[in-house]
CSV table of C-alpha atoms in Angstrom, one decimal:
chain,number,residue,atom,x,y,z
A,1,MET,CA,130.5,135.1,97.9
A,2,ILE,CA,128.4,137.5,100.1
A,3,ILE,CA,128.8,141.2,99.3
A,4,VAL,CA,127.7,143.6,102.0
A,5,MET,CA,126.9,147.1,100.6
A,6,GLN,CA,127.5,150.3,102.5
A,7,ARG,CA,124.5,152.0,104.2
A,8,ASN,CA,124.3,154.8,101.6
A,9,ALA,CA,125.0,152.6,98.6
A,10,THR,CA,123.0,153.8,95.5
A,11,ASP,CA,121.1,151.7,93.0
A,12,THR,CA,123.8,152.5,90.5
A,13,GLU,CA,126.5,151.1,92.7
A,14,ILE,CA,124.4,148.0,93.4
A,15,ASN,CA,123.9,147.5,89.7
A,16,GLN,CA,127.6,147.9,89.1
A,17,VAL,CA,128.3,145.0,91.5
A,18,ILE,CA,125.7,142.9,89.9
A,19,HIS,CA,127.2,143.6,86.4
A,20,PHE,CA,130.6,142.6,87.7
A,21,ILE,CA,129.2,139.3,89.0
A,22,HIS,CA,127.6,138.6,85.7
A,23,GLN,CA,130.8,139.3,83.8
A,24,ARG,CA,132.5,136.5,85.8
A,25,GLY,CA,129.8,134.0,84.9
A,26,LEU,CA,127.9,134.0,88.2
A,27,THR,CA,124.3,135.1,89.1
A,28,GLU,CA,123.2,137.3,91.9
A,29,HIS,CA,120.8,136.9,94.8
A,30,LEU,CA,119.7,140.3,96.0
A,31,SER,CA,118.4,141.0,99.6
A,32,LYS,CA,117.4,144.5,100.4
A,33,GLY,CA,117.0,145.3,104.1
A,34,LYS,CA,116.1,148.5,105.9
A,35,GLU,CA,119.7,149.4,106.6
A,36,ARG,CA,121.8,147.2,104.3
A,37,THR,CA,121.7,145.6,100.9
A,38,ILE,CA,123.3,142.2,100.7
A,39,ILE,CA,124.2,140.5,97.3
A,40,GLY,CA,125.0,136.8,97.1
A,41,ALA,CA,127.2,135.7,94.2
A,42,VAL,CA,125.9,132.3,93.2
A,43,GLY,CA,128.3,130.0,91.3
A,44,ASP,CA,132.0,129.2,91.5
A,45,GLU,CA,133.1,132.3,93.5
A,46,ARG,CA,136.8,131.3,93.1
A,47,VAL,CA,136.9,133.2,89.8
A,48,PHE,CA,137.5,136.4,91.7
A,49,GLN,CA,139.1,137.6,95.0
A,50,PRO,CA,137.1,139.5,97.7
A,51,ARG,CA,139.4,142.5,97.3
A,52,GLU,CA,138.2,142.9,93.7
A,53,LEU,CA,134.7,143.4,94.9
A,54,GLU,CA,135.7,145.5,97.9
A,55,ALA,CA,137.4,147.9,95.4
A,56,LEU,CA,134.0,148.7,93.8
A,57,ASP,CA,132.1,151.8,94.8
A,58,GLY,CA,129.5,151.2,97.6
A,59,VAL,CA,130.9,147.9,98.8
A,60,GLU,CA,131.7,147.6,102.5
A,61,LYS,CA,133.0,144.0,102.5
A,62,ALA,CA,133.0,140.7,100.6
A,63,ILE,CA,132.9,137.4,102.4
A,64,ARG,CA,134.0,134.2,100.7
A,65,VAL,CA,131.8,131.2,101.3
A,66,VAL,CA,133.6,128.6,99.2
A,67,GLN,CA,137.4,128.3,99.9
A,68,ASP,CA,140.2,128.2,97.4
A,69,TRP,CA,140.5,124.4,97.8
A,70,ARG,CA,137.8,122.0,96.7
A,71,ILE,CA,139.3,118.7,95.5
A,72,ILE,CA,141.1,118.1,98.8
A,73,SER,CA,138.1,119.3,101.0
A,74,ARG,CA,135.8,117.2,103.0
A,75,GLU,CA,132.9,118.9,101.3
A,76,ILE,CA,133.8,116.9,98.2
A,77,GLN,CA,135.0,113.7,100.0
A,78,ALA,CA,133.9,113.1,103.5
A,79,GLU,CA,135.9,109.9,104.1
A,80,ASN,CA,139.7,109.9,104.6
A,81,THR,CA,142.0,109.3,101.6
A,82,ILE,CA,144.0,106.1,102.0
A,83,ILE,CA,147.3,105.9,100.1
A,84,THR,CA,148.9,102.4,99.8
A,85,VAL,CA,152.6,102.2,99.2
A,86,ARG,CA,154.3,98.8,99.0
A,87,GLY,CA,151.4,97.3,101.1
A,88,LEU,CA,151.6,100.1,103.7
A,89,LYS,CA,148.3,101.9,104.2
A,90,ILE,CA,148.5,105.6,105.0
A,91,GLY,CA,145.5,107.4,106.3
A,92,ALA,CA,143.5,104.4,107.5
A,93,GLU,CA,143.2,105.9,111.1
A,94,GLN,CA,146.3,104.0,112.2
A,95,ASN,CA,149.4,105.9,113.2
A,96,GLN,CA,152.5,105.0,111.2
A,97,CYS,CA,156.0,105.8,112.5
A,98,VAL,CA,158.7,106.5,110.0
A,99,MET,CA,162.3,106.6,111.1
A,100,THR,CA,165.1,108.7,109.6
A,101,MET,CA,167.9,106.6,108.0
A,102,SER,CA,171.3,107.4,109.3
A,103,ASP,CA,174.1,106.7,106.7
A,104,PHE,CA,173.4,103.0,105.7
A,105,ASN,CA,171.8,101.8,109.0
A,106,LEU,CA,168.2,100.7,108.4
A,107,PRO,CA,165.9,101.8,111.2
A,108,ASN,CA,163.4,99.4,112.8
A,109,SER,CA,160.2,100.9,111.3
A,110,ASN,CA,157.7,100.2,108.5
A,111,SER,CA,159.3,102.7,106.2
A,112,VAL,CA,162.3,105.0,106.2
A,113,PHE,CA,162.9,108.7,105.6
A,114,ILE,CA,166.1,110.0,103.8
A,115,ASP,CA,167.3,113.5,103.1
A,116,PRO,CA,170.3,112.9,100.7
A,117,PHE,CA,170.3,116.5,99.4
A,118,TYR,CA,170.8,118.3,102.7
A,119,GLN,CA,173.6,120.8,102.8
A,120,SER,CA,174.7,122.9,105.7
A,121,THR,CA,173.8,126.6,105.5
A,122,SER,CA,177.1,127.6,107.2
A,123,PRO,CA,179.7,129.0,104.7
A,124,TYR,CA,182.4,127.6,106.9
A,125,THR,CA,181.5,124.0,106.5
A,126,ILE,CA,184.7,122.3,105.4
A,127,LYS,CA,183.3,120.1,102.7
A,128,GLN,CA,179.9,119.8,101.1
A,129,PRO,CA,179.1,116.6,99.1
A,130,ASP,CA,178.9,117.1,95.4
A,131,SER,CA,175.7,116.3,93.4
A,132,GLN,CA,177.1,113.0,92.0
A,133,GLN,CA,178.1,111.8,95.5
A,134,GLN,CA,174.6,112.7,96.8
A,135,GLN,CA,172.9,110.8,94.0
A,136,GLN,CA,175.1,107.7,94.7
A,137,THR,CA,174.3,107.8,98.4
A,138,MET,CA,170.6,108.2,97.7
A,139,GLN,CA,170.5,105.2,95.3
A,140,GLN,CA,172.4,103.0,97.7
A,141,GLN,CA,170.1,103.9,100.6
A,142,ILE,CA,167.0,103.3,98.5
A,143,ASN,CA,168.2,100.0,97.3
A,144,LEU,CA,169.1,98.9,100.8
A,145,ALA,CA,165.6,99.8,102.1
A,146,HIS,CA,163.8,98.1,99.2
A,147,GLN,CA,165.7,94.9,99.8
A,148,ALA,CA,164.4,95.0,103.3
A,149,GLY,CA,160.8,95.6,102.0
A,150,GLN,CA,160.7,99.2,103.4
A,151,PRO,CA,159.1,102.1,101.4
A,152,VAL,CA,161.3,105.1,101.1
A,153,TRP,CA,160.2,108.7,101.8
A,154,LEU,CA,162.7,110.9,100.0
A,155,ARG,CA,163.1,114.7,100.6
A,156,ILE,CA,164.1,116.9,97.7
A,157,ARG,CA,165.2,120.5,98.0
A,158,ASP,CA,165.1,121.6,94.4
A,159,VAL,CA,163.0,120.9,91.3
A,160,ARG,CA,166.1,119.6,89.6
A,161,GLN,CA,166.4,116.8,92.1
A,162,LEU,CA,163.0,115.4,91.2
A,163,GLU,CA,164.3,113.5,88.2
A,164,TYR,CA,167.0,111.9,90.3
A,165,ALA,CA,164.4,110.8,92.9
A,166,LEU,CA,162.2,109.2,90.2
A,167,GLN,CA,165.1,107.4,88.6
A,168,ALA,CA,166.1,106.0,92.0
A,169,GLU,CA,162.5,104.7,92.4
A,170,ALA,CA,161.7,106.6,95.6
A,171,ASP,CA,158.3,105.6,96.9
A,172,ILE,CA,157.2,109.0,98.3
A,173,ILE,CA,158.4,112.4,97.4
A,174,TYR,CA,158.7,114.8,100.4
A,175,LEU,CA,158.6,118.5,99.8
A,176,GLY,CA,159.8,120.7,102.7
A,177,GLY,CA,158.1,123.9,103.6
A,178,GLU,CA,160.7,126.0,101.7
A,179,LEU,CA,159.2,124.6,98.5
A,180,MET,CA,155.6,125.3,99.2
A,181,SER,CA,155.6,128.5,97.1
A,182,ASN,CA,157.5,127.0,94.2
A,183,ARG,CA,154.7,126.9,91.7
A,184,THR,CA,156.9,125.2,89.0
A,185,LEU,CA,157.7,122.3,91.3
A,186,LEU,CA,154.0,122.0,92.4
A,187,ASN,CA,153.0,121.7,88.8
A,188,GLU,CA,155.7,119.1,88.1
A,189,VAL,CA,154.7,116.8,91.0
A,190,GLY,CA,151.1,117.4,90.1
A,191,CYS,CA,151.6,115.6,86.8
A,192,LEU,CA,153.2,112.5,88.5
A,193,ASN,CA,151.5,109.3,89.6
A,194,ILE,CA,153.5,109.0,92.9
A,195,PRO,CA,152.6,109.9,96.5
A,196,VAL,CA,153.8,113.4,97.5
A,197,VAL,CA,154.0,115.1,100.9
A,198,LEU,CA,153.6,118.9,100.9
A,199,CYS,CA,154.9,120.5,104.0
A,200,LYS,CA,153.6,123.8,105.4
A,201,ASP,CA,156.2,126.5,105.6
A,202,LYS,CA,157.1,127.8,109.0
A,203,HIS,CA,155.5,131.2,108.5
A,204,HIS,CA,152.5,130.2,106.4
A,205,GLN,CA,148.9,129.6,107.6
A,206,VAL,CA,146.7,126.6,107.1
A,207,ASP,CA,144.9,128.3,104.2
A,208,ASP,CA,148.1,128.9,102.3
A,209,TRP,CA,149.0,125.2,102.9
A,210,LEU,CA,145.8,123.9,101.5
A,211,ILE,CA,145.8,126.2,98.5
A,212,ALA,CA,149.3,125.0,97.6
A,213,ALA,CA,148.1,121.4,97.9
A,214,GLU,CA,145.1,122.2,95.7
A,215,HIS,CA,147.5,123.3,92.9
A,216,ILE,CA,149.0,119.7,93.0
A,217,ALA,CA,145.6,118.1,93.0
A,218,LEU,CA,144.3,120.2,90.1
A,219,LYS,CA,147.1,118.8,88.0
A,220,GLY,CA,145.8,115.3,88.5
A,221,ASN,CA,148.0,113.9,91.3
A,222,HIS,CA,145.6,112.9,94.1
A,223,HIS,CA,148.2,110.7,95.9
A,224,LEU,CA,148.8,113.7,98.2
A,225,MET,CA,149.6,114.1,101.9
A,226,LEU,CA,150.0,117.3,104.0
A,227,GLY,CA,153.2,117.6,106.1
A,228,GLU,CA,153.8,119.7,109.3
A,229,ALA,CA,157.4,120.0,110.3
A,230,GLY,CA,157.3,123.0,112.7
A,231,THR,CA,156.1,126.6,112.8
A,232,LEU,CA,157.6,129.7,114.3
A,233,SER,CA,157.7,129.9,118.1
A,234,MET,CA,158.0,132.8,120.6
A,235,GLU,CA,160.8,131.1,122.4
A,236,ARG,CA,164.3,132.3,121.5
A,237,GLN,CA,166.1,129.1,122.4
A,238,THR,CA,163.5,126.9,120.6
A,239,PRO,CA,162.5,128.9,117.5
A,240,TYR,CA,160.3,126.1,116.1
A,241,ARG,CA,157.4,124.2,117.6
A,242,LEU,CA,154.9,121.5,116.3
A,243,ASP,CA,151.8,123.3,115.0
A,244,ILE,CA,149.2,121.1,116.6
A,245,GLU,CA,146.4,123.6,115.8
A,246,ALA,CA,147.3,123.4,112.1
A,247,ILE,CA,147.2,119.6,112.1
A,248,VAL,CA,143.8,119.6,113.9
A,249,LYS,CA,142.3,122.1,111.5
A,250,ALA,CA,143.7,120.5,108.3
A,251,LYS,CA,142.3,117.1,109.5
A,252,CYS,CA,138.8,118.6,110.0
A,253,ILE,CA,138.5,120.4,106.6
A,254,SER,CA,140.6,118.1,104.4
A,255,HIS,CA,140.4,114.4,103.7
A,256,LEU,CA,144.2,114.1,103.0
A,257,PRO,CA,146.5,112.2,105.3
A,258,ILE,CA,148.6,114.3,107.7
A,259,VAL,CA,152.3,113.8,108.2
A,260,ALA,CA,154.0,115.2,111.3
A,261,ASN,CA,157.8,115.5,111.1
A,262,ILE,CA,159.2,115.9,114.6
A,263,SER,CA,162.7,114.8,113.8
A,264,HIS,CA,164.2,118.3,114.5
A,265,LEU,CA,161.7,119.7,117.0
A,266,SER,CA,162.6,118.0,120.3
A,267,HIS,CA,164.5,120.0,123.0
A,268,ALA,CA,165.0,120.0,126.8
A,269,TYR,CA,161.4,121.0,127.6
A,270,MET,CA,159.7,119.0,124.8
A,271,ASP,CA,161.2,115.6,124.4
A,272,LYS,CA,160.5,113.1,121.6
A,273,ASN,CA,157.9,111.1,123.5
A,274,THR,CA,155.9,114.2,124.3
A,275,LEU,CA,156.0,115.3,120.7
A,276,LEU,CA,154.9,111.8,119.6
A,277,ALA,CA,151.9,112.0,122.0
A,278,LEU,CA,150.9,115.5,120.8
A,279,ALA,CA,151.2,114.6,117.1
A,280,SER,CA,149.1,111.5,117.6
A,281,ALA,CA,146.5,113.3,119.7
A,282,ALA,CA,146.2,116.0,117.0
A,283,GLY,CA,145.3,113.3,114.4
A,284,ALA,CA,148.6,112.9,112.5
A,285,ASP,CA,148.5,109.7,110.3
A,286,VAL,CA,152.2,109.5,110.0
A,287,ILE,CA,155.0,110.6,112.4
A,288,ILE,CA,158.5,111.0,111.1
A,289,GLN,CA,161.1,110.7,113.9
């Protein structure tokens, strides 16, 4: 952490900042110039937030050097993480295409994606499937895919559905962006020994995404992938777009495989083939169609 003091900062204010740094277990590196005094906090700077330092008297700004993610960063591991599921290697610089399973029709792909717990948001939907019916459908779809030798990517929408997914022997747990801020669920999947996809929410930035992934990794589950399924767009008719910049940035600063879910992003001006090309060019390791 680099702390820039104000021009008129007194020795007392400088010493208060140094004392604060010592209280958190870090040491200081003091650099006094003609106009500014700069203090470097040496150690694990993640024990405090920049705003805590900026609230101290005499501090102009605090700049973080080390980010809030470490386990998943390329600073710790330069090479790409490779996750193997039923013989399928994910992250080995080879695009994998995953097709969505419709009812009980197996797609022609290396693995399949199912979303058995989806429910319409419309209150006028005539009939919503009950929980038991959803579980039965999920189990039948997973059994069918496994008989064909295809790994199953299973999307859950609630922490209570995690147990059902594990009992059904899903190969990969897929967490949509709406679950990114659910700390209870992140802690639960962090204690598992099963691959997990964590999607970025539509209104969150890359930093939020990586911090949430770090929570899972800190619990011990390093079979982790980052998912991008669309971010907010300025177009009224097409409210969501593929966040190519987020994929590129995450690929540069994290060693985790990237999953691009384009299954609901195509429209009249951006067809599936264009989205496939964009996701591939951005560096996505897996593309869900």
